PDB file of C-alpha atoms in Angstrom:
ATOM      1  CA  MET I 382     -33.785 -35.122   4.302  1.00 44.00           C
ATOM      2  CA  ARG I 383     -32.963 -32.238   6.654  1.00 46.00           C
ATOM      3  CA  LYS I 384     -29.213 -32.779   6.114  1.00 40.00           C
ATOM      4  CA  LEU I 385     -29.688 -32.780   2.346  1.00 35.00           C
ATOM      5  CA  LEU I 386     -31.675 -29.542   2.504  1.00 35.00           C
ATOM      6  CA  THR I 387     -29.013 -27.965   4.726  1.00 35.00           C
ATOM      7  CA  CYS I 388     -26.268 -29.016   2.297  1.00 34.00           C
ATOM      8  CA  LEU I 389     -28.196 -27.611  -0.663  1.00 36.00           C
ATOM      9  CA  LEU I 390     -28.735 -24.297   1.128  1.00 42.00           C
ATOM     10  CA  LEU I 391     -25.025 -24.137   2.002  1.00 40.00           C
ATOM     11  CA  VAL I 392     -24.007 -24.824  -1.613  1.00 41.00           C
ATOM     12  CA  PHE I 393     -26.458 -22.191  -2.840  1.00 45.00           C
ATOM     13  CA  ALA I 394     -25.107 -19.658  -0.310  1.00 44.00           C
ATOM     14  CA  LEU I 395     -21.491 -20.333  -1.329  1.00 43.00           C
ATOM     15  CA  CYS I 396     -22.334 -19.996  -5.022  1.00 44.00           C
ATOM     16  CA  THR I 397     -24.147 -16.718  -4.354  1.00 44.00           C
ATOM     17  CA  VAL I 398     -21.191 -15.310  -2.406  1.00 47.00           C
ATOM     18  CA  LYS I 399     -18.751 -16.387  -5.128  1.00 48.00           C
ATOM     19  CA  ALA I 400     -20.941 -14.840  -7.847  1.00 53.00           C
ATOM     20  CA  GLN I 401     -21.003 -11.491  -6.062  1.00 61.00           C
ATOM     21  CA  LYS I 402     -17.382 -10.659  -6.718  1.00 75.00           C
ATOM     22  CA  GLU I 403     -16.274  -7.155  -5.853  1.00 88.00           C
ATOM     23  CA  THR I 404     -15.387  -4.815  -8.677  1.00 91.00           C
ATOM     24  CA  GLN I 405     -12.301  -2.651  -8.924  1.00 93.00           C
ATOM     25  CA  TYR I 406     -12.397   0.065 -11.567  1.00 94.00           C
ATOM     26  CA  ILE I 407      -8.977   1.207 -12.710  1.00 94.00           C
ATOM     27  CA  TYR I 408      -8.750   4.510 -14.557  1.00 94.00           C
ATOM     28  CA  LEU I 409      -5.625   5.268 -16.580  1.00 92.00           C
ATOM     29  CA  PHE I 410      -5.772   8.978 -17.326  1.00 93.00           C
ATOM     30  CA  ASP I 411      -3.447  10.697 -19.799  1.00 91.00           C
ATOM     31  CA  CYS I 412      -2.029  13.804 -18.101  1.00 91.00           C
ATOM     32  CA  THR I 413       0.136  14.969 -20.999  1.00 90.00           C
ATOM     33  CA  THR I 414      -0.063  18.514 -22.331  1.00 89.00           C
ATOM     34  CA  SER I 415      -1.455  17.254 -25.637  1.00 87.00           C
ATOM     35  CA  MET I 416      -4.730  16.733 -23.769  1.00 89.00           C
ATOM     36  CA  LYS I 417      -4.772  20.539 -23.349  1.00 89.00           C
ATOM     37  CA  GLY I 418      -3.998  21.335 -26.961  1.00 86.00           C
ATOM     38  CA  PHE I 419      -0.188  21.441 -26.809  1.00 85.00           C
ATOM     39  CA  LYS I 420       1.443  22.091 -30.233  1.00 82.00           C
ATOM     40  CA  GLY I 421      -1.851  22.227 -32.100  1.00 81.00           C
ATOM     41  CA  ALA I 422      -3.475  19.124 -30.625  1.00 81.00           C
ATOM     42  CA  PRO I 423      -7.193  19.533 -29.876  1.00 85.00           C
ATOM     43  CA  ASP I 424      -7.894  20.718 -26.325  1.00 88.00           C
ATOM     44  CA  ILE I 425      -9.969  17.892 -24.859  1.00 89.00           C
ATOM     45  CA  ILE I 426      -8.972  17.942 -21.200  1.00 92.00           C
ATOM     46  CA  ASP I 427     -12.229  19.455 -19.932  1.00 93.00           C
ATOM     47  CA  LYS I 428     -14.306  16.956 -21.916  1.00 92.00           C
ATOM     48  CA  ALA I 429     -12.144  14.071 -20.705  1.00 92.00           C
ATOM     49  CA  LYS I 430     -12.447  15.201 -17.077  1.00 94.00           C
ATOM     50  CA  GLU I 431     -16.210  15.578 -17.485  1.00 93.00           C
ATOM     51  CA  CYS I 432     -16.483  12.020 -18.872  1.00 92.00           C
ATOM     52  CA  LEU I 433     -14.282  10.676 -16.068  1.00 94.00           C
ATOM     53  CA  LYS I 434     -16.340  12.392 -13.370  1.00 95.00           C
ATOM     54  CA  ARG I 435     -19.644  11.229 -14.848  1.00 94.00           C
ATOM     55  CA  ASP I 436     -18.405   7.656 -15.209  1.00 94.00           C
ATOM     56  CA  ILE I 437     -17.185   7.413 -11.607  1.00 95.00           C
ATOM     57  CA  GLU I 438     -20.406   8.968 -10.313  1.00 96.00           C
ATOM     58  CA  GLN I 439     -22.386   6.229 -12.069  1.00 94.00           C
ATOM     59  CA  LYS I 440     -20.575   3.384 -10.293  1.00 94.00           C
ATOM     60  CA  THR I 441     -22.091   1.664  -7.274  1.00 91.00           C
ATOM     61  CA  ASP I 442     -21.000   2.979  -3.878  1.00 91.00           C
ATOM     62  CA  ASN I 443     -19.421  -0.288  -2.733  1.00 91.00           C
ATOM     63  CA  CYS I 444     -16.812  -0.599  -5.512  1.00 94.00           C
ATOM     64  CA  ASP I 445     -13.125   0.302  -5.412  1.00 95.00           C
ATOM     65  CA  ILE I 446     -11.617   2.948  -7.675  1.00 96.00           C
ATOM     66  CA  LEU I 447      -7.916   3.111  -8.558  1.00 95.00           C
ATOM     67  CA  PHE I 448      -6.853   6.243 -10.412  1.00 95.00           C
ATOM     68  CA  ILE I 449      -3.531   6.111 -12.272  1.00 94.00           C
ATOM     69  CA  PRO I 450      -2.567   9.392 -13.912  1.00 94.00           C
ATOM     70  CA  PHE I 451       0.213   8.944 -16.439  1.00 92.00           C
ATOM     71  CA  GLN I 452       2.611  10.881 -18.655  1.00 90.00           C
ATOM     72  CA  GLY I 453       6.081   9.871 -19.764  1.00 85.00           C
ATOM     73  CA  SER I 454       8.339   7.299 -18.187  1.00 77.00           C
ATOM     74  CA  ASN I 455       8.361   8.854 -14.698  1.00 80.00           C
ATOM     75  CA  PRO I 456       5.371   7.347 -12.871  1.00 80.00           C
ATOM     76  CA  LEU I 457       2.864   9.672 -11.252  1.00 89.00           C
ATOM     77  CA  PRO I 458       1.494   8.556  -7.883  1.00 91.00           C
ATOM     78  CA  PRO I 459      -1.740   6.590  -8.130  1.00 92.00           C
ATOM     79  CA  PHE I 460      -4.482   6.850  -5.543  1.00 92.00           C
ATOM     80  CA  SER I 461      -7.466   4.760  -4.637  1.00 94.00           C
ATOM     81  CA  PHE I 462     -10.775   5.219  -2.892  1.00 95.00           C
ATOM     82  CA  ARG I 463     -14.147   3.601  -2.393  1.00 95.00           C
ATOM     83  CA  ARG I 464     -16.786   5.014  -4.722  1.00 95.00           C
ATOM     84  CA  VAL I 465     -18.830   6.117  -1.693  1.00 95.00           C
ATOM     85  CA  ASP I 466     -15.883   8.380  -0.717  1.00 96.00           C
ATOM     86  CA  PHE I 467     -15.499   9.938  -4.185  1.00 95.00           C
ATOM     87  CA  ASP I 468     -14.332  13.555  -4.024  1.00 96.00           C
ATOM     88  CA  TRP I 469     -14.145  15.052  -7.519  1.00 96.00           C
ATOM     89  CA  ALA I 470     -12.227  18.129  -6.373  1.00 96.00           C
ATOM     90  CA  SER I 471      -9.282  15.997  -5.175  1.00 95.00           C
ATOM     91  CA  VAL I 472      -9.196  13.949  -8.412  1.00 94.00           C
ATOM     92  CA  GLU I 473      -9.343  17.068 -10.579  1.00 95.00           C
ATOM     93  CA  LYS I 474      -6.639  18.737  -8.457  1.00 94.00           C
ATOM     94  CA  ARG I 475      -4.295  15.778  -9.028  1.00 92.00           C
ATOM     95  CA  ILE I 476      -4.808  16.063 -12.796  1.00 93.00           C
ATOM     96  CA  ASP I 477      -4.368  19.839 -12.850  1.00 93.00           C
ATOM     97  CA  GLU I 478      -1.164  19.674 -10.758  1.00 91.00           C
ATOM     98  CA  VAL I 479       0.702  17.638 -13.379  1.00 89.00           C
ATOM     99  CA  ILE I 480      -0.882  18.374 -16.743  1.00 89.00           C
ATOM    100  CA  ASP I 481       1.264  21.418 -17.564  1.00 84.00           C
ATOM    101  CA  ASN I 482       4.485  19.383 -17.571  1.00 81.00           C
ATOM    102  CA  PRO I 483       5.291  18.561 -21.246  1.00 84.00           C
ATOM    103  CA  THR I 484       6.178  14.865 -21.547  1.00 86.00           C
ATOM    104  CA  ASN I 485       5.719  11.941 -23.880  1.00 85.00           C
ATOM    105  CA  THR I 486       2.724   9.588 -23.652  1.00 87.00           C
ATOM    106  CA  ASP I 487       3.690   6.259 -22.064  1.00 84.00           C
ATOM    107  CA  ILE I 488       0.591   4.052 -22.206  1.00 87.00           C
ATOM    108  CA  VAL I 489       2.561   0.795 -21.877  1.00 85.00           C
ATOM    109  CA  SER I 490       4.051   1.685 -18.492  1.00 88.00           C
ATOM    110  CA  ALA I 491       0.688   2.919 -17.204  1.00 89.00           C
ATOM    111  CA  TRP I 492      -1.006  -0.270 -18.391  1.00 88.00           C
ATOM    112  CA  ASP I 493       1.684  -2.362 -16.709  1.00 87.00           C
ATOM    113  CA  ARG I 494       1.134  -0.501 -13.424  1.00 90.00           C
ATOM    114  CA  ALA I 495      -2.607  -1.147 -13.668  1.00 90.00           C
ATOM    115  CA  VAL I 496      -2.144  -4.861 -14.282  1.00 88.00           C
ATOM    116  CA  LYS I 497       0.176  -5.134 -11.276  1.00 91.00           C
ATOM    117  CA  ALA I 498      -2.517  -3.457  -9.157  1.00 92.00           C
ATOM    118  CA  PHE I 499      -5.223  -5.959 -10.127  1.00 90.00           C
ATOM    119  CA  ASN I 500      -7.128  -7.384  -7.189  1.00 90.00           C
ATOM    120  CA  PRO I 501      -7.178 -11.179  -7.667  1.00 89.00           C
ATOM    121  CA  HIS I 502     -10.403 -11.382  -5.643  1.00 90.00           C
ATOM    122  CA  ALA I 503     -12.293  -8.828  -7.729  1.00 90.00           C
ATOM    123  CA  GLN I 504     -13.441  -8.221 -11.248  1.00 89.00           C
ATOM    124  CA  ASN I 505     -10.984  -5.634 -12.580  1.00 89.00           C
ATOM    125  CA  VAL I 506     -12.317  -3.162 -15.118  1.00 89.00           C
ATOM    126  CA  LEU I 507      -9.778  -0.976 -16.874  1.00 88.00           C
ATOM    127  CA  TYR I 508     -10.500   2.375 -18.532  1.00 89.00           C
ATOM    128  CA  LEU I 509      -7.963   4.245 -20.634  1.00 86.00           C
ATOM    129  CA  TYR I 510      -8.487   7.971 -21.195  1.00 89.00           C
ATOM    130  CA  THR I 511      -6.069   9.314 -23.784  1.00 86.00           C
ATOM    131  CA  ASP I 512      -5.945  11.457 -26.893  1.00 82.00           C
ATOM    132  CA  GLY I 513      -3.206   9.652 -28.705  1.00 73.00           C
ATOM    133  CA  ASN I 514      -0.745   6.858 -29.086  1.00 74.00           C
ATOM    134  CA  ASP I 515       2.155   5.729 -26.975  1.00 74.00           C
ATOM    135  CA  ASN I 516       5.099   7.739 -28.320  1.00 78.00           C
ATOM    136  CA  VAL I 517       7.561   6.074 -25.929  1.00 77.00           C
ATOM    137  CA  HIS I 518       7.061   2.399 -26.822  1.00 71.00           C
ATOM    138  CA  GLY I 519       4.883   2.620 -29.947  1.00 73.00           C
ATOM    139  CA  ALA I 520       1.513   1.256 -30.973  1.00 74.00           C
ATOM    140  CA  LYS I 521       2.795  -2.303 -31.467  1.00 75.00           C
ATOM    141  CA  ALA I 522       3.972  -2.474 -27.857  1.00 75.00           C
ATOM    142  CA  VAL I 523       0.546  -1.310 -26.689  1.00 73.00           C
ATOM    143  CA  ALA I 524      -1.169  -3.953 -28.817  1.00 71.00           C
ATOM    144  CA  ASP I 525       1.248  -6.645 -27.603  1.00 73.00           C
ATOM    145  CA  MET I 526       0.360  -5.832 -23.975  1.00 71.00           C
ATOM    146  CA  ILE I 527      -3.396  -5.538 -24.424  1.00 67.00           C
ATOM    147  CA  LEU I 528      -4.267  -8.367 -26.810  1.00 64.00           C
ATOM    148  CA  PRO I 529      -2.599 -11.290 -24.990  1.00 58.00           C
ATOM    149  CA  SER I 530      -4.039 -10.106 -21.679  1.00 54.00           C
ATOM    150  CA  GLN I 531      -7.586 -10.447 -22.978  1.00 51.00           C
ATOM    151  CA  ALA I 532      -7.047 -14.192 -23.371  1.00 46.00           C
ATOM    152  CA  ASP I 533      -5.957 -14.797 -19.758  1.00 48.00           C
ATOM    153  CA  GLU I 534      -8.342 -17.203 -18.052  1.00 41.00           C
ATOM    154  CA  GLY I 535      -9.919 -16.369 -14.728  1.00 39.00           C
ATOM    155  CA  VAL I 536      -9.476 -12.623 -15.062  1.00 40.00           C
ATOM    156  CA  ALA I 537     -12.032 -10.266 -16.524  1.00 40.00           C
ATOM    157  CA  TRP I 538     -10.299  -7.778 -18.795  1.00 41.00           C
ATOM    158  CA  PHE I 539     -12.059  -4.789 -20.210  1.00 40.00           C
ATOM    159  CA  LEU I 540     -10.705  -1.788 -22.035  1.00 40.00           C
ATOM    160  CA  GLU I 541     -12.493   1.317 -23.057  1.00 41.00           C
ATOM    161  CA  LYS I 542     -10.358   3.847 -24.855  1.00 41.00           C
ATOM    162  CA  TYR I 543     -11.774   7.324 -24.901  1.00 38.00           C
ATOM    163  CA  VAL I 544     -10.419   9.137 -27.905  1.00 39.00           C
ATOM    164  CA  LEU I 545     -12.137  12.469 -27.645  1.00 39.00           C
ATOM    165  CA  LYS I 546     -10.606  14.342 -30.571  1.00 38.00           C
ATOM    166  CA  ASP I 547     -13.954  14.582 -32.380  1.00 40.00           C
ATOM    167  CA  GLN I 548     -15.715  15.839 -29.263  1.00 40.00           C
ATOM    168  CA  ALA I 549     -13.435  18.793 -28.574  1.00 39.00           C
TER     169      ALA I 549
END
């Protein structure tokens, strides 16, 4: 009876540990000049940064954050941190350093970089902050990347697209 109870406790403990998977939040953030109102586009950068900051602040301290700023086809360096170490000034500085460089919007390449950075031992949650469409690969290429990925088994896929045009 004691052995059975010990085995049941061990199984329960293993199931509890497995159920408490870590979470990695991946933020794809559009750093193109259209976010600042380039060529008549609505200026939504401050609202987008405010939403980003608020969202990260609401996460639990023990999660991982991967921030992938993106523009055209030349990748911008990503950076990661634990939520407990979140420093808004450094995130905002990274955005502000690159946003004045006019480029196209390459969502497909940014998405691909995020998928390659997935942690197989964590639940990966993906956020996309953008004001527009991919004008490098086109909307169909974006749909072709996103829709099949949602059907992959064993991986949690989430996408929230913040289109803030109406909030500017």
